Structures are given as structure tokens and as C-alpha cells.
Amino acid sequence: MEPKGLGLSVFKERYAHEHEEWQDACRRVATSAGAHESIGVRESYYQALVNGRLMPGGRIWYGAGRVKQQMLNCFVVPTGDSREDWGRTMSDFTVVTGTGGGVGFNFSPIRPRGAAISGVGGEATGSVSLMSMLDGIAKGMVGGGNRRAAMMMCLAIDHPDILEFIDTKLNKEALNNANVSLVIPPTLEPETIVHLYKTGGKIALRHDGKTYGELPVREFLASVVKNALSSGEPGILNQYLAEKENNVGYAHPLTSTNPCGEIWLPDYGCCDLGALVLPSFVVDGELDWDALADTIAVGVRFLDNVLDVNYYPLHEIEKMCQAERRIGLGVMGLHSMLLDLGMMYDSEQGLAFIDKLFHFIKITAYKASIELAKEKGPFPLYDARYLASPFVRRLPREIRNAIAEYGIRNCALLTVAPTGTTSMVHGVTSGIEPLFAPAYFRRRKVAADIAGEFDTIKTLVIHADYLNHPDIAQGAYDIPVWNHLEVQKIVQSHIDNAVSKTINVSKGVKFSELMDATLAYLPYLKGFTVYQEGSRDDEPLEAIHLDKVAEVLQSWDGETDYDGMESLDCVTGVCTI
């Protein structure tokens, strides 16, 4: 595999060290990750990378081989309800962001605005005040490798500050360095929220045992969905389901997701990311299951090694990451692979294959982690209670028996990250997302004169996957919202961490349809984000729907690009992987 076109540009600009070619970078990453391994293991890493079957997260490419090789993408930093806690949170954020890591926060522990401060008197300024402070820090910082600060800010739906939180982001246009999400807390079943929506019920707004008011569920969720349609935010995070499925819930609770939402983490947890490049396993129209299995095993070992050679920005992070040994092996190019196999993304055949594929990835990854436990020992927090996790209980009996006998190396192994820029290196679709569009217009500004005026250049981009499979290719906006959610539900059933996916909806989608779909799938997803076509004024890409492609291709006489690979999987642009 050799990156080319846009993929080569992305690789050179973001991931290669100075004057480094693809093979050199693959050798550097393989050697760095496998520093404590044999020559043979390091060679297996190199072959998986250089042949385009395993794609580590961007921080691994950037950090590997540096003096302080910080190779983890994201972290979660705790918040607390004292001045000392706030100072620690801001300090932790500054340090972590300075090493290029994104940060997730859950502000639910903070007392609401107006609550009494018994120690020194007066009233609390609330959770949004700390959010604003962190946003101010982010404005003045550029992470390692010129990476802008990335944050996930979330707050429980029953927190008394919830309306102020939403208003600050959406109406006052603040907190612009963060993705924002509502959290369904572990104490509130999603089915209860659905019931309260349908019956016109209310949720008590509570903190530390005190009630501050009530939230009309129907009106609030309706406003959330309308805002999501108009701006892509807020997202919804399902901490109830994440905690219920938490493999190590016996040891500690989960706090927040990372900025993209693909991994729920405890305080000081980390994202250790890599992806299987799915189209690389298609040979003559068939999936090479043996090669996929081999690469899954390599990927699990590779990511486990990263935890041992990584430079940690905080001692608390190192302690937690070593105790859990949580990794996030994901995928990229799902839709590209389906097209190569002759399947439509959301057809019955496609959905059945997705279910089979992710079941295979799950079983193979867990077997690989058990084999690592035999060799290196299980993760330090492992004990027999691990087998009581609902996710683990659904594994085949032979897997559970092997875990009971040998333990397992990693508390959790699987995720689906958006892989926006790393997928461009390989020229495949991002994560489990469908094609953005079979064809689209890309607009870019170029300097017109020395006075600072700009011209807008409009280019027609025709996606290679469409050219190769015009009869079965679909774009994100051609797929009904229910089908998007069904794909995510199927994949989530096999993923022990979480799934990052954007539910793309076309212009003019009915509010009632999106609301009904949200309520139907809310109990089954650990988080989701909605994005409506054209809802942001500065969109650089304009999708051409499937039924209009032939007409546009026939009439267009401007600049055309057949080598484009673009992604809108993170609509706010603050969670680059």
C-alpha cells in the first residue's frame, strides 16, 4: 500500500516526521510500539502497517519515536465541586492538551448555579462557569503538532444547570472549542425518558439530594432534536447503557466519553486507538477471513504494547491506563468494503453481513486478548466479577471459560472511531460511515490579489467508490435515518466500548420522523449525533444526491477531481482522530 493524492498529502502533513516516506514511517511506528517485543513481533507490526491492513490512530503516527512519545488520542479528566477541584481540572486540561490529547469532561458533580456555599457564604456560579474557563484555556492553546484543543463537555439531563448549558452553547454561541452532549445518567433508564416523553411527564432536576425544579421531557427533547437539526448539536450520551455494560463496573464507574464519543472512560482513562482497514481484506470479491483474523490479533497486541511504551502526561493517567489496559481496536472503510463485496450499505444483505463481520471481530479480539493474558498476565484490575458483565455474559461459552481460566489482558478492546483523516490516507470511507456522497462539490478559497481578496474555486469531486460501483453506491444523505440507526445498533451490540457515528439526514427531513427514530433507538446506543445536510453555513462540501449525479456529470464543465476523499463525520471539527 502507498498513499497517493489527497491521502499522501494528509500523511505528509500530519503523520510523517521530517523527510519521511511511508515505509520509513511504518518502520518507525512498528519499532516504537514493539520496543519490548521480539524482532518477529515488530516485523508483524510493520507488515500490517506497510501493507495497509492496520491503521493506528493519528497520535500514534505523530508521537511514535519522539523523545516524549505521547501516542494516546484522548483522555477523561475529572471535575469536582470545590475551588481546589476546579484548579486541578484546569491544570490537568492544560497539561494533557499540551501533549496533543483531546479531553472529555462530565460536569454533573458540580453544584448548580445559585446553590448555597456554606463554607464562605454566597452562591455557586454553577457548572457552566467552569466550562467557560476551560474554553478560555483552549482558545489560548495549541496542542502538540499544532493540533487545536478538543473537548467533550457533557452534563446530566437531570442537572439543574441543563438549560443554561444548552443555551450557552447554542444561543450564546460560546464553548466553541468543545462538542457538547446531554447525558442520560446511570440513575435514569432511557425507557423511562421515552415514557415521560410520550405521556407529557417531567424529570426532577436534582443535585446532592436537593430538588431545584422540574424539566418537561417532551418540550425539552423536542428542542434538543430541533437544535440538532439546525446545528449538529447537542449530541446525546447514554451513560445508563454504558455503565450497565461496563466490563469493570465493579472497580470504578465511567465518567464521560472522549471528544468523538467512541469510548466511555473513567476518571483519567485514555483512548488507545487503531483501525482495521476493511477493504484491504477483500480479494477477488470475497473477504479473506483468515487474513482479517491474523490482523486483529496483531492489532490487539500492537495497541496493548502502546500502553507500555507511551509517555503519559499525568501520573494518574498512567496508573489508570495500566490498571485497565483498555484499548480501542476499530475499523475504517466499512462502506468501501461492502461495495467491493457487491452489497448496498443498508440492504438486508448488507445489514446481515455487518452483524456477521462484527461478531467475528469481537470473538477474534477477545481470543487474542486471552492469549496475551496467558503470556503476560491479565489486566491488574481483573477478577472473577469481570465475567458478570452483561457484555461478557453474551460471549460464547468457550470464550467465557477461557477468561475464567486465564483472565484477559484488556478490560475492553473494541470501538468505532470516526477515523476522518486516517481513512483519507487509505482512500476509504471513514469508520462505519457511508460515503459522504457519490459526488459532491468542494469549495475552497484562494487568494485573488495582494489586497487580501479571495476567490472561491468550485470543484466537482467524483468518488472512486461510486465510479467502481455506480449501481449500488449510496451517499449518507440517500440513506433513511432509521437505516443509519440500525447500522449503529447492530455494530454497538458487538462493541464493548462505544460507537461514534453521525446520523446524516437530508434537507427537509420531518421532525416527527427523526423524533420517532430517536426515541426508538435511544435505549440501544451509547451515544449518537445528528447532522442535517446544509445546516452549517460554512460547509465546504455540497453533496449531490444519488438521483442527481448523472444529470450533474453530464452538465458540469468546470474543474473535476477523481481522487477526492472527504469526511464530515465530526461536524464540529474539534475531534480529529
PDB file of N, CA and C in Angstrom, residues 105 152-155 180-185 235-240 256-258 260-261 264 522 525-529:
ATOM      1  N   PHE A 105     -15.013  15.760  29.594  1.00  0.00           N
ATOM      2  CA  PHE A 105     -15.407  16.179  30.942  1.00  0.00           C
ATOM      3  C   PHE A 105     -16.890  15.891  31.141  1.00  0.00           C
ATOM      4  N   MET A 152     -14.873  17.236  24.962  1.00  0.00           N
ATOM      5  CA  MET A 152     -16.267  16.849  25.095  1.00  0.00           C
ATOM      6  C   MET A 152     -16.750  17.424  26.417  1.00  0.00           C
ATOM      7  N   MET A 153     -17.770  18.269  26.356  1.00  0.00           N
ATOM      8  CA  MET A 153     -18.397  18.782  27.565  1.00  0.00           C
ATOM      9  C   MET A 153     -19.786  18.173  27.654  1.00  0.00           C
ATOM     10  N   CYS A 154     -20.051  17.485  28.751  1.00  0.00           N
ATOM     11  CA  CYS A 154     -21.368  16.882  28.891  1.00  0.00           C
ATOM     12  C   CYS A 154     -21.921  17.134  30.292  1.00  0.00           C
ATOM     13  N   LEU A 155     -23.240  17.052  30.374  1.00  0.00           N
ATOM     14  CA  LEU A 155     -23.941  17.326  31.628  1.00  0.00           C
ATOM     15  C   LEU A 155     -25.183  16.457  31.678  1.00  0.00           C
ATOM     16  N   VAL A 180     -20.609  19.306  22.602  1.00  0.00           N
ATOM     17  CA  VAL A 180     -21.449  19.282  23.798  1.00  0.00           C
ATOM     18  C   VAL A 180     -22.501  18.189  23.652  1.00  0.00           C
ATOM     19  N   SER A 181     -22.769  17.521  24.771  1.00  0.00           N
ATOM     20  CA  SER A 181     -23.742  16.437  24.761  1.00  0.00           C
ATOM     21  C   SER A 181     -24.516  16.395  26.070  1.00  0.00           C
ATOM     22  N   LEU A 182     -25.743  15.950  25.974  1.00  0.00           N
ATOM     23  CA  LEU A 182     -26.554  15.648  27.145  1.00  0.00           C
ATOM     24  C   LEU A 182     -26.251  14.229  27.588  1.00  0.00           C
ATOM     25  N   VAL A 183     -26.297  14.002  28.862  1.00  0.00           N
ATOM     26  CA  VAL A 183     -26.007  12.675  29.399  1.00  0.00           C
ATOM     27  C   VAL A 183     -27.256  12.090  30.048  1.00  0.00           C
ATOM     28  N   ILE A 184     -27.608  10.878  29.638  1.00  0.00           N
ATOM     29  CA  ILE A 184     -28.611  10.111  30.372  1.00  0.00           C
ATOM     30  C   ILE A 184     -27.872   9.434  31.510  1.00  0.00           C
ATOM     31  N   PRO A 185     -28.084   9.855  32.758  1.00  0.00           N
ATOM     32  CA  PRO A 185     -27.255   9.352  33.868  1.00  0.00           C
ATOM     33  C   PRO A 185     -27.589   7.905  34.220  1.00  0.00           C
ATOM     34  N   GLY A 235     -25.273  16.474  21.104  1.00  0.00           N
ATOM     35  CA  GLY A 235     -25.396  15.031  20.984  1.00  0.00           C
ATOM     36  C   GLY A 235     -26.047  14.471  22.234  1.00  0.00           C
ATOM     37  N   ILE A 236     -26.294  13.187  22.219  1.00  0.00           N
ATOM     38  CA  ILE A 236     -26.860  12.503  23.385  1.00  0.00           C
ATOM     39  C   ILE A 236     -25.929  11.357  23.756  1.00  0.00           C
ATOM     40  N   LEU A 237     -25.526  11.296  25.018  1.00  0.00           N
ATOM     41  CA  LEU A 237     -24.686  10.227  25.534  1.00  0.00           C
ATOM     42  C   LEU A 237     -25.488   9.401  26.535  1.00  0.00           C
ATOM     43  N   ASN A 238     -25.459   8.091  26.368  1.00  0.00           N
ATOM     44  CA  ASN A 238     -26.251   7.189  27.186  1.00  0.00           C
ATOM     45  C   ASN A 238     -25.352   6.533  28.231  1.00  0.00           C
ATOM     46  N   GLN A 239     -25.150   7.241  29.351  1.00  0.00           N
ATOM     47  CA  GLN A 239     -24.310   6.707  30.413  1.00  0.00           C
ATOM     48  C   GLN A 239     -24.986   5.526  31.103  1.00  0.00           C
ATOM     49  N   TYR A 240     -26.309   5.504  31.087  1.00  0.00           N
ATOM     50  CA  TYR A 240     -27.037   4.380  31.686  1.00  0.00           C
ATOM     51  C   TYR A 240     -26.622   3.066  31.022  1.00  0.00           C
ATOM     52  N   SER A 256     -17.170   9.947  31.376  1.00  0.00           N
ATOM     53  CA  SER A 256     -17.507  10.690  30.162  1.00  0.00           C
ATOM     54  C   SER A 256     -16.927   9.937  28.970  1.00  0.00           C
ATOM     55  N   THR A 257     -17.333  10.347  27.777  1.00  0.00           N
ATOM     56  CA  THR A 257     -16.654   9.875  26.579  1.00  0.00           C
ATOM     57  C   THR A 257     -15.524  10.833  26.228  1.00  0.00           C
ATOM     58  N   ASN A 258     -14.720  10.408  25.287  1.00  0.00           N
ATOM     59  CA  ASN A 258     -13.734  11.302  24.683  1.00  0.00           C
ATOM     60  C   ASN A 258     -14.462  12.282  23.756  1.00  0.00           C
ATOM     61  N   CYS A 260     -14.909  12.549  20.611  1.00  0.00           N
ATOM     62  CA  CYS A 260     -15.683  11.982  19.495  1.00  0.00           C
ATOM     63  C   CYS A 260     -16.771  11.031  19.942  1.00  0.00           C
ATOM     64  N   GLY A 261     -16.744  10.586  21.167  1.00  0.00           N
ATOM     65  CA  GLY A 261     -17.815   9.750  21.690  1.00  0.00           C
ATOM     66  C   GLY A 261     -17.651   8.263  21.498  1.00  0.00           C
ATOM     67  N   TRP A 264     -16.344   5.351  26.267  1.00  0.00           N
ATOM     68  CA  TRP A 264     -16.645   5.811  27.624  1.00  0.00           C
ATOM     69  C   TRP A 264     -15.457   5.461  28.510  1.00  0.00           C
ATOM     70  N   LEU A 522     -32.941   5.093  21.295  1.00  0.00           N
ATOM     71  CA  LEU A 522     -32.268   5.646  22.474  1.00  0.00           C
ATOM     72  C   LEU A 522     -31.784   4.575  23.455  1.00  0.00           C
ATOM     73  N   LEU A 525     -28.185   2.593  22.088  1.00  0.00           N
ATOM     74  CA  LEU A 525     -26.958   3.255  21.656  1.00  0.00           C
ATOM     75  C   LEU A 525     -26.310   3.967  22.834  1.00  0.00           C
ATOM     76  N   LYS A 526     -24.982   3.935  22.905  1.00  0.00           N
ATOM     77  CA  LYS A 526     -24.264   4.607  23.981  1.00  0.00           C
ATOM     78  C   LYS A 526     -24.062   6.090  23.695  1.00  0.00           C
ATOM     79  N   GLY A 527     -24.459   6.508  22.510  1.00  0.00           N
ATOM     80  CA  GLY A 527     -24.384   7.916  22.146  1.00  0.00           C
ATOM     81  C   GLY A 527     -24.639   8.084  20.669  1.00  0.00           C
ATOM     82  N   PHE A 528     -25.193   9.228  20.274  1.00  0.00           N
ATOM     83  CA  PHE A 528     -25.328   9.498  18.847  1.00  0.00           C
ATOM     84  C   PHE A 528     -25.463  10.991  18.587  1.00  0.00           C
ATOM     85  N   THR A 529     -25.133  11.333  17.351  1.00  0.00           N
ATOM     86  CA  THR A 529     -25.152  12.726  16.899  1.00  0.00           C
ATOM     87  C   THR A 529     -25.903  12.794  15.573  1.00  0.00           C
TER      88      THR A 529
END
